PDB file of C-alpha atoms and ligand atoms in Angstrom:
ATOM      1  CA  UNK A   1       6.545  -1.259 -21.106  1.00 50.00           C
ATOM      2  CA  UNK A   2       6.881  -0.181 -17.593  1.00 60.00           C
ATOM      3  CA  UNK A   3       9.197  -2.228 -15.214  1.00 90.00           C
ATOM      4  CA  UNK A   4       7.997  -3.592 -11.780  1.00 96.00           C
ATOM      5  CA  UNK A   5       6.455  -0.962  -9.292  1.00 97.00           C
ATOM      6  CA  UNK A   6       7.733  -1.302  -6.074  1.00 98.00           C
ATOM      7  CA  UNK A   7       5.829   0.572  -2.787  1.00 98.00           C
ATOM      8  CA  UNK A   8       7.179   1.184   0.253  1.00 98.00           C
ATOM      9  CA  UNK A   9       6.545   3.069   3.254  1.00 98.00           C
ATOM     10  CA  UNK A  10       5.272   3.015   7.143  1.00 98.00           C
ATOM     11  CA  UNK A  11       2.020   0.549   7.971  1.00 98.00           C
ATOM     12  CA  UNK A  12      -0.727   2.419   7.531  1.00 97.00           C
ATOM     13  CA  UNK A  13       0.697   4.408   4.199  1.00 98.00           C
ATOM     14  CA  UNK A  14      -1.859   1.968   2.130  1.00 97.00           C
ATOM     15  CA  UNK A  15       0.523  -0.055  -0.095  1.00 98.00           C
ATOM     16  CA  UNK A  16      -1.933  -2.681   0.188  1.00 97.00           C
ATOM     17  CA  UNK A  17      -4.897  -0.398  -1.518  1.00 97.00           C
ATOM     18  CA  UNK A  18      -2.975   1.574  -3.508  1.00 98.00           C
ATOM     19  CA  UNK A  19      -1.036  -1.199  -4.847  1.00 98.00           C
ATOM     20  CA  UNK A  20      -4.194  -3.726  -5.900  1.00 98.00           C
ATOM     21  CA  UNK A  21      -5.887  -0.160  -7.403  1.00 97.00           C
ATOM     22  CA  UNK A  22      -3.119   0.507  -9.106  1.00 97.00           C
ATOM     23  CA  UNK A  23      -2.115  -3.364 -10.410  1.00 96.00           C
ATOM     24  CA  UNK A  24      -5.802  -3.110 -11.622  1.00 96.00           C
ATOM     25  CA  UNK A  25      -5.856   0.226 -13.465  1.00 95.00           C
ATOM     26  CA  UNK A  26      -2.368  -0.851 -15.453  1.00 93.00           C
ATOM     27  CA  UNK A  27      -3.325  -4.581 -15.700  1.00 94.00           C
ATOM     28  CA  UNK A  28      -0.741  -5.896 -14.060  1.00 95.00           C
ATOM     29  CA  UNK A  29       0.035  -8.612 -11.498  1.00 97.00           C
ATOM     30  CA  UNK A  30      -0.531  -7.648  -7.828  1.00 98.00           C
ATOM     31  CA  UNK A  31       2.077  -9.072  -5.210  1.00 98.00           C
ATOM     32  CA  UNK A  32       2.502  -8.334  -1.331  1.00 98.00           C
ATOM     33  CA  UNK A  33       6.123  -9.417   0.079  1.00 98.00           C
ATOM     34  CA  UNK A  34       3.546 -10.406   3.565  1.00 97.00           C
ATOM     35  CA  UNK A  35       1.689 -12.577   1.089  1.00 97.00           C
ATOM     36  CA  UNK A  36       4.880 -14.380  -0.122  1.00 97.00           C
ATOM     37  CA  UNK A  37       5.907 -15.066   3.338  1.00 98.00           C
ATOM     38  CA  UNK A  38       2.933 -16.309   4.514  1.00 97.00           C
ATOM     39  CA  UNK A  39       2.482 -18.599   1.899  1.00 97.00           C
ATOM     40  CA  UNK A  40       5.404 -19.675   2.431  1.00 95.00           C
ATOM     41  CA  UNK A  41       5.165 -20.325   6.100  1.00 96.00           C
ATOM     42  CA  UNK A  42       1.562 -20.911   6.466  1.00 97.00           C
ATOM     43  CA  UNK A  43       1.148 -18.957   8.948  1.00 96.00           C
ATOM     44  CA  UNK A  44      -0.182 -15.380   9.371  1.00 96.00           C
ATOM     45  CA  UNK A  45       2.617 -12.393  10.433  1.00 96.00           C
ATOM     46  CA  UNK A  46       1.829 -12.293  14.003  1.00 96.00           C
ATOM     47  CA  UNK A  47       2.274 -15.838  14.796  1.00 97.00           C
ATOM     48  CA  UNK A  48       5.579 -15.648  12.697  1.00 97.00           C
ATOM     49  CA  UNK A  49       6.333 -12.677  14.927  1.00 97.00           C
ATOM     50  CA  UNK A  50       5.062 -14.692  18.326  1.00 96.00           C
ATOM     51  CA  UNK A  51       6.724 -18.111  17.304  1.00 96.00           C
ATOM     52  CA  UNK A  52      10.109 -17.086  15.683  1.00 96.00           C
ATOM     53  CA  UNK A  53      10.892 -13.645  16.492  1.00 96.00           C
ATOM     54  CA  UNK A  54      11.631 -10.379  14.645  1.00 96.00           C
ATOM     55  CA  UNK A  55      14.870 -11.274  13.260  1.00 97.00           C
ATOM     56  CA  UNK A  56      13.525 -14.740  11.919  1.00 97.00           C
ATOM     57  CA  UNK A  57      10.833 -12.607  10.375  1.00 98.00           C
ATOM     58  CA  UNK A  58      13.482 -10.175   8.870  1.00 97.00           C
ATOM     59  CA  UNK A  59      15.475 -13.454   7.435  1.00 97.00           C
ATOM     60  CA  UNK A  60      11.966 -14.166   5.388  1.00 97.00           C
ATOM     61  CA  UNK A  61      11.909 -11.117   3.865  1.00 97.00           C
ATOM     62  CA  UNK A  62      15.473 -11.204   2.209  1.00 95.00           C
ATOM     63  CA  UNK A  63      14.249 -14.393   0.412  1.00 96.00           C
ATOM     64  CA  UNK A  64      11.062 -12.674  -0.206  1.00 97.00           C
ATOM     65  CA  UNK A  65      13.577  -9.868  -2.084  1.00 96.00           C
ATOM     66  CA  UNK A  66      15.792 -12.072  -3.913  1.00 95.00           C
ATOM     67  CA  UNK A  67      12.591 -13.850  -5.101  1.00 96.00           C
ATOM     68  CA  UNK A  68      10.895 -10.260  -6.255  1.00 95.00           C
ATOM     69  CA  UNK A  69      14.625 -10.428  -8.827  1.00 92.00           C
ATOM     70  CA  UNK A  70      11.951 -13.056 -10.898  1.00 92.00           C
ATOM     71  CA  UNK A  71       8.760 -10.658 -11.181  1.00 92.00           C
ATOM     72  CA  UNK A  72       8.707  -8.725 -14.264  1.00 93.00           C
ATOM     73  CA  UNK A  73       6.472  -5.873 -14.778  1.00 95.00           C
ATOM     74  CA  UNK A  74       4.428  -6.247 -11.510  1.00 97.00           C
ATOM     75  CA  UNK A  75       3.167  -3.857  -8.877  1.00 97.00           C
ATOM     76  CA  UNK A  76       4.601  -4.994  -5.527  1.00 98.00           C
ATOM     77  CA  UNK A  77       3.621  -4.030  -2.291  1.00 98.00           C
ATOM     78  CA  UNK A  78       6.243  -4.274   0.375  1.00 98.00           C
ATOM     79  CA  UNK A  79       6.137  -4.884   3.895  1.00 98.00           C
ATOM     80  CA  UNK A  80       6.854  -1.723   6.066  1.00 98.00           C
ATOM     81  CA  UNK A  81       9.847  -2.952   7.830  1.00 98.00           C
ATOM     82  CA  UNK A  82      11.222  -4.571   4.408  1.00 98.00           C
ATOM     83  CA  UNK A  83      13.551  -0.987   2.784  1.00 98.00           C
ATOM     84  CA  UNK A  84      15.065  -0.286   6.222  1.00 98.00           C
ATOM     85  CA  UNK A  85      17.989  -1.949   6.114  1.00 95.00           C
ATOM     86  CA  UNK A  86      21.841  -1.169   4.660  1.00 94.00           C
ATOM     87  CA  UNK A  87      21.468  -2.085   0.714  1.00 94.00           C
ATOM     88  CA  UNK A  88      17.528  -2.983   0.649  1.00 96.00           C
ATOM     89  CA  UNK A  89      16.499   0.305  -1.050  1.00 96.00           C
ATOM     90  CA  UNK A  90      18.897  -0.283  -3.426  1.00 96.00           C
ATOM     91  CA  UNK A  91      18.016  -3.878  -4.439  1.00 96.00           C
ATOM     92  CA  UNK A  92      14.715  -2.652  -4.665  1.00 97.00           C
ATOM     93  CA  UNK A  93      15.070  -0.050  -7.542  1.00 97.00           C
ATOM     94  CA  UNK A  94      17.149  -2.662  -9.025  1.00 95.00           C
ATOM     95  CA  UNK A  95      13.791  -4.333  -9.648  1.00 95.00           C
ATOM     96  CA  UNK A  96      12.136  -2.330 -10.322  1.00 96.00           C
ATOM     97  CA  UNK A  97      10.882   1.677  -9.772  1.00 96.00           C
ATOM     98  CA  UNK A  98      10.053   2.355  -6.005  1.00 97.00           C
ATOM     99  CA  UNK A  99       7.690   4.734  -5.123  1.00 98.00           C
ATOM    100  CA  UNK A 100       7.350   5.960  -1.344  1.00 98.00           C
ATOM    101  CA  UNK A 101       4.092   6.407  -0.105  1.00 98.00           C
ATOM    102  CA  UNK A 102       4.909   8.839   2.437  1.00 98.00           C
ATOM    103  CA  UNK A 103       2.635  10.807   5.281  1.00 98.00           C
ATOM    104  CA  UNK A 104       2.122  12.560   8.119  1.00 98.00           C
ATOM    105  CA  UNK A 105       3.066  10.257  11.419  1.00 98.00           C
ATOM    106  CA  UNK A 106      -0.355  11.139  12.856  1.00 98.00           C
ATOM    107  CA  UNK A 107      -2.507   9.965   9.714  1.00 97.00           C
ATOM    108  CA  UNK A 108      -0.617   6.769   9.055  1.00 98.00           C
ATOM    109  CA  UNK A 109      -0.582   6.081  12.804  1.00 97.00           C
ATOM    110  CA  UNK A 110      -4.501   6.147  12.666  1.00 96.00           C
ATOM    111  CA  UNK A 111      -4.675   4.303   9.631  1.00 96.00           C
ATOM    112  CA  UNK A 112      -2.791   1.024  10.801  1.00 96.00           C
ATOM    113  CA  UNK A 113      -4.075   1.062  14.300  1.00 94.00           C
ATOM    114  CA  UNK A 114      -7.932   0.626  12.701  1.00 92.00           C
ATOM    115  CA  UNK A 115      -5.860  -1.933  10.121  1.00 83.00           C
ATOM    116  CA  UNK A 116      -5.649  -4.739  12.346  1.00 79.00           C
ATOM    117  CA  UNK A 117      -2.907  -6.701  13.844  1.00 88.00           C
ATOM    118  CA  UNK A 118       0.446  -5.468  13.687  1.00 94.00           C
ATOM    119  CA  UNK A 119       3.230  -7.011  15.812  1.00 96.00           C
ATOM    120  CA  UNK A 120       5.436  -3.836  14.808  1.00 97.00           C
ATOM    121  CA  UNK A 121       2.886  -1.501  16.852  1.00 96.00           C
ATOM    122  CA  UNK A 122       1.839  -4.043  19.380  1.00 93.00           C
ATOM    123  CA  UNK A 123       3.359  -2.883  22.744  1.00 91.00           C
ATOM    124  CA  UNK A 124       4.561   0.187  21.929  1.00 94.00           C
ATOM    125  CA  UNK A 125       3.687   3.685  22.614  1.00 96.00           C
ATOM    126  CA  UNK A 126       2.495   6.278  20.258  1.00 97.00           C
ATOM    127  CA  UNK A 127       5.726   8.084  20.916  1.00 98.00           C
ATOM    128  CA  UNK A 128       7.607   5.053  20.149  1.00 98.00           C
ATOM    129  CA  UNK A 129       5.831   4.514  17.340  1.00 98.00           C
ATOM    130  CA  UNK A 130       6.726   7.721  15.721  1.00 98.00           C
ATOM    131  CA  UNK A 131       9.881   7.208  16.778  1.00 98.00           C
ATOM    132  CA  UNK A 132      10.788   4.142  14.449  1.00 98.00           C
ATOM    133  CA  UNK A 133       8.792   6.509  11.699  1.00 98.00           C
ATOM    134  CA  UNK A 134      11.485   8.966  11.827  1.00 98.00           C
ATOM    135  CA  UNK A 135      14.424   6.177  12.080  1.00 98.00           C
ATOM    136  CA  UNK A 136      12.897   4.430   8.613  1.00 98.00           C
ATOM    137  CA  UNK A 137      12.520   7.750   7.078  1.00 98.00           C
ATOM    138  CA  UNK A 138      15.862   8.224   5.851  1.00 98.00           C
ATOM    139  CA  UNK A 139      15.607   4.466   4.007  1.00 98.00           C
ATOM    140  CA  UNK A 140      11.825   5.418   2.389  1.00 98.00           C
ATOM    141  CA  UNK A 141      13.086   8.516   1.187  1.00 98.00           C
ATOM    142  CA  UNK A 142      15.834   6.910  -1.014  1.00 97.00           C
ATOM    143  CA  UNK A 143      12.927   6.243  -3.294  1.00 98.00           C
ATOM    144  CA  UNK A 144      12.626   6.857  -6.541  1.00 97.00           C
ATOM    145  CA  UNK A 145       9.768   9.124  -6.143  1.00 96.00           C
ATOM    146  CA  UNK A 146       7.373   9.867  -3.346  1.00 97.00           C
ATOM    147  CA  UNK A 147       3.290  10.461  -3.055  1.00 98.00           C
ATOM    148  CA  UNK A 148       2.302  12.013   0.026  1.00 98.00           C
ATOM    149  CA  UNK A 149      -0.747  10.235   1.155  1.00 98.00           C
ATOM    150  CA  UNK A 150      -1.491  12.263   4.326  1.00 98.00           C
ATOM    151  CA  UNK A 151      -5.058  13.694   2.923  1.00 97.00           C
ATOM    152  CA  UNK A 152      -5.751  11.211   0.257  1.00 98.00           C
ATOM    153  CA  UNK A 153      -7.799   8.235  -0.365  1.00 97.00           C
ATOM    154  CA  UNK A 154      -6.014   5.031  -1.772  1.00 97.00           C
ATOM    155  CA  UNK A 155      -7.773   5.942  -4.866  1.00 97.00           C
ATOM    156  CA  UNK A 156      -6.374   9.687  -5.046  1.00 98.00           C
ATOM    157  CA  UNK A 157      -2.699   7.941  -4.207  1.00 98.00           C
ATOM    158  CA  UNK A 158      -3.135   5.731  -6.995  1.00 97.00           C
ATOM    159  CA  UNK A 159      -4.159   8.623  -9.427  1.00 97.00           C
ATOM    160  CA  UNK A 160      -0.990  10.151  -7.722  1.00 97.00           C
ATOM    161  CA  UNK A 161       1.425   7.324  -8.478  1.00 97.00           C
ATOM    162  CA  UNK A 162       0.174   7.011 -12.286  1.00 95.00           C
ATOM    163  CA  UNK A 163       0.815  10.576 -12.707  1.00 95.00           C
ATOM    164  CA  UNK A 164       4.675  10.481 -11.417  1.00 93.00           C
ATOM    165  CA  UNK A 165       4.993   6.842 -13.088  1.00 91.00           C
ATOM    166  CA  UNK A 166       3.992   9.186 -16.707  1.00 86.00           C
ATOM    167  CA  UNK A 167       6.671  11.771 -15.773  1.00 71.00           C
ATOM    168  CA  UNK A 168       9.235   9.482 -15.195  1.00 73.00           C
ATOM    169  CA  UNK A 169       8.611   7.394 -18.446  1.00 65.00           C
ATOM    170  CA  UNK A 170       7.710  10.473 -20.297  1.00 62.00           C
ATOM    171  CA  UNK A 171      10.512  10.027 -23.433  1.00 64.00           C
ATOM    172  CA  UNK A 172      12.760  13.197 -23.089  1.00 61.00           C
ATOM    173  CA  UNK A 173      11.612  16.474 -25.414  1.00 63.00           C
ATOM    174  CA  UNK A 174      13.046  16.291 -28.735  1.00 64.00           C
ATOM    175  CA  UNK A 175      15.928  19.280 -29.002  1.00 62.00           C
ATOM    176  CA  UNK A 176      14.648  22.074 -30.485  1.00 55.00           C
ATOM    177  CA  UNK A 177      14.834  21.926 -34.112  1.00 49.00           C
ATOM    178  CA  UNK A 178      17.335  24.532 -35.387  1.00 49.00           C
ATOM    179  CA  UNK A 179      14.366  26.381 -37.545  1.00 49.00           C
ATOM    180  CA  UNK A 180      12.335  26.667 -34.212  1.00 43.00           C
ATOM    181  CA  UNK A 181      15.578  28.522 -32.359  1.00 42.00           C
ATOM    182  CA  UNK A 182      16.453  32.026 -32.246  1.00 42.00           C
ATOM    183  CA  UNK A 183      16.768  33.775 -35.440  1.00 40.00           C
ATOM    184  CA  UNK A 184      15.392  31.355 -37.736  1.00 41.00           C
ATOM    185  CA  UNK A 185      12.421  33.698 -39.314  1.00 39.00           C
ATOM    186  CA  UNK A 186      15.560  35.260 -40.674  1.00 35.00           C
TER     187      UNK A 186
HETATM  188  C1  S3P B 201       6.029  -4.496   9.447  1.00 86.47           C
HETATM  189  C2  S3P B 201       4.985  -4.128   8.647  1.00 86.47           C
HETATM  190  C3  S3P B 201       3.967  -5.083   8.196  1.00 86.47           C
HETATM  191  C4  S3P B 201       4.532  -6.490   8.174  1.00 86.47           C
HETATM  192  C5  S3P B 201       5.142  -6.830   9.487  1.00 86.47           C
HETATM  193  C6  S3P B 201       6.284  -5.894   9.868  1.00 86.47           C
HETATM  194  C7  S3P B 201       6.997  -3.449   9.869  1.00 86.47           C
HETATM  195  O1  S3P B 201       3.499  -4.726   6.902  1.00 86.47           O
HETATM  196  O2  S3P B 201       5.482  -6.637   7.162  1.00 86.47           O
HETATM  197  O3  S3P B 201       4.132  -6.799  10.459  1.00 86.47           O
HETATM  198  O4  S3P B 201       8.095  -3.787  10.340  1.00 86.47           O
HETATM  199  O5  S3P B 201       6.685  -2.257   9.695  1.00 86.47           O
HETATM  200  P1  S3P B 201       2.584  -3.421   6.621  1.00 86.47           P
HETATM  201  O6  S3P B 201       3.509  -2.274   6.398  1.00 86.47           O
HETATM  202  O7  S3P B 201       1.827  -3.780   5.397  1.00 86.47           O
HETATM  203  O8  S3P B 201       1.717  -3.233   7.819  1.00 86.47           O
END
């Protein structure tokens, strides 16, 4: 039995999707750290953003993380600010195995600006845009494992993921059997 799958990566990468495709295809329990804190708040991100601030925001999503410590054997979609802080990658794959959905700045850009409102992109330039890319970068990619989802459909990613979930569960090759070793037809 598989552990909780945990995505990550810039808006636009398509945790959202991938991870309901994927929750479907392995029958598990679908969960979106956004949906946790909206519940919770009752009210939708941007107002959260508007309202409280950023760092209020921020101060949701560690409660969202120590709450994710209860979920076992779920596929959780994380919000793309969540991993980029000191420690947060690493209390992730403590719950579970993460997987970044990773990308070409260009393609993700285009994919969250058609994906509705995002207070993270709101304001800003492209250039500053791809400029918080590169500065989460270094968190996504202490991942356990990474799908690039530049030229793929959410579909294809979740094909992807399955495939790199098998290899990592894959129970290690038996060691070869002394007959099947050099100089055994002997
Ligand atoms: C954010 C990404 C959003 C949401 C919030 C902040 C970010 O989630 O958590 O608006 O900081 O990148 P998505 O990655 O699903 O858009």
């Amino acid at each position: 039995m598989l552990g909780n799958v945990v995505l990550v990566g810039f808006m636009g990468a398509g945790k959202s999707s991938v991870g309901r495709i994927l929750a479907k295809r392995l029958g598990r329990c679908f969960v979106e750290t956004d949906e946790m804190i909206t519940a919770n708040e009752g009210r939708a991100i941007p107002e959260i953003f508007a309202e409280k601030g950023e760092a209020h925001f921020r101060a949701l999503e560690d409660e969202a993380v120590r709450l994710l410590g209860l979920k076992r054997g779920e596929v959780i979609a994380t919000g793309g600010g969540l991993p980029c802080r000191d420690g947060r990658l690493e209390a992730l794959r403590a719950i579970g195995t993460v997987v970044w959905l990773s990308g070409d700045f260009g393609a993700l850009y285009e994919r969250a600006l058609r994906g509705g409102d995002r207070p993270m992109l709101s304001g800003k330039t492209r250039e500053q845009a791809e400029a918080l890319y590169e500065a989460r970068k270094p968190f996504y990619a202490k991942a356990d494992l990474a799908v690039d989802t530049t030229t793929l459909n959410p579909d294809q990613v979740a094909v992807e993921v399955m495939k790199e979930l098998r290899i990592r569960t894959r129970p290690p090759h038996p060691t070869l059997s002394p007959s099947g070793g050099e100089g055994s037809s002997r």
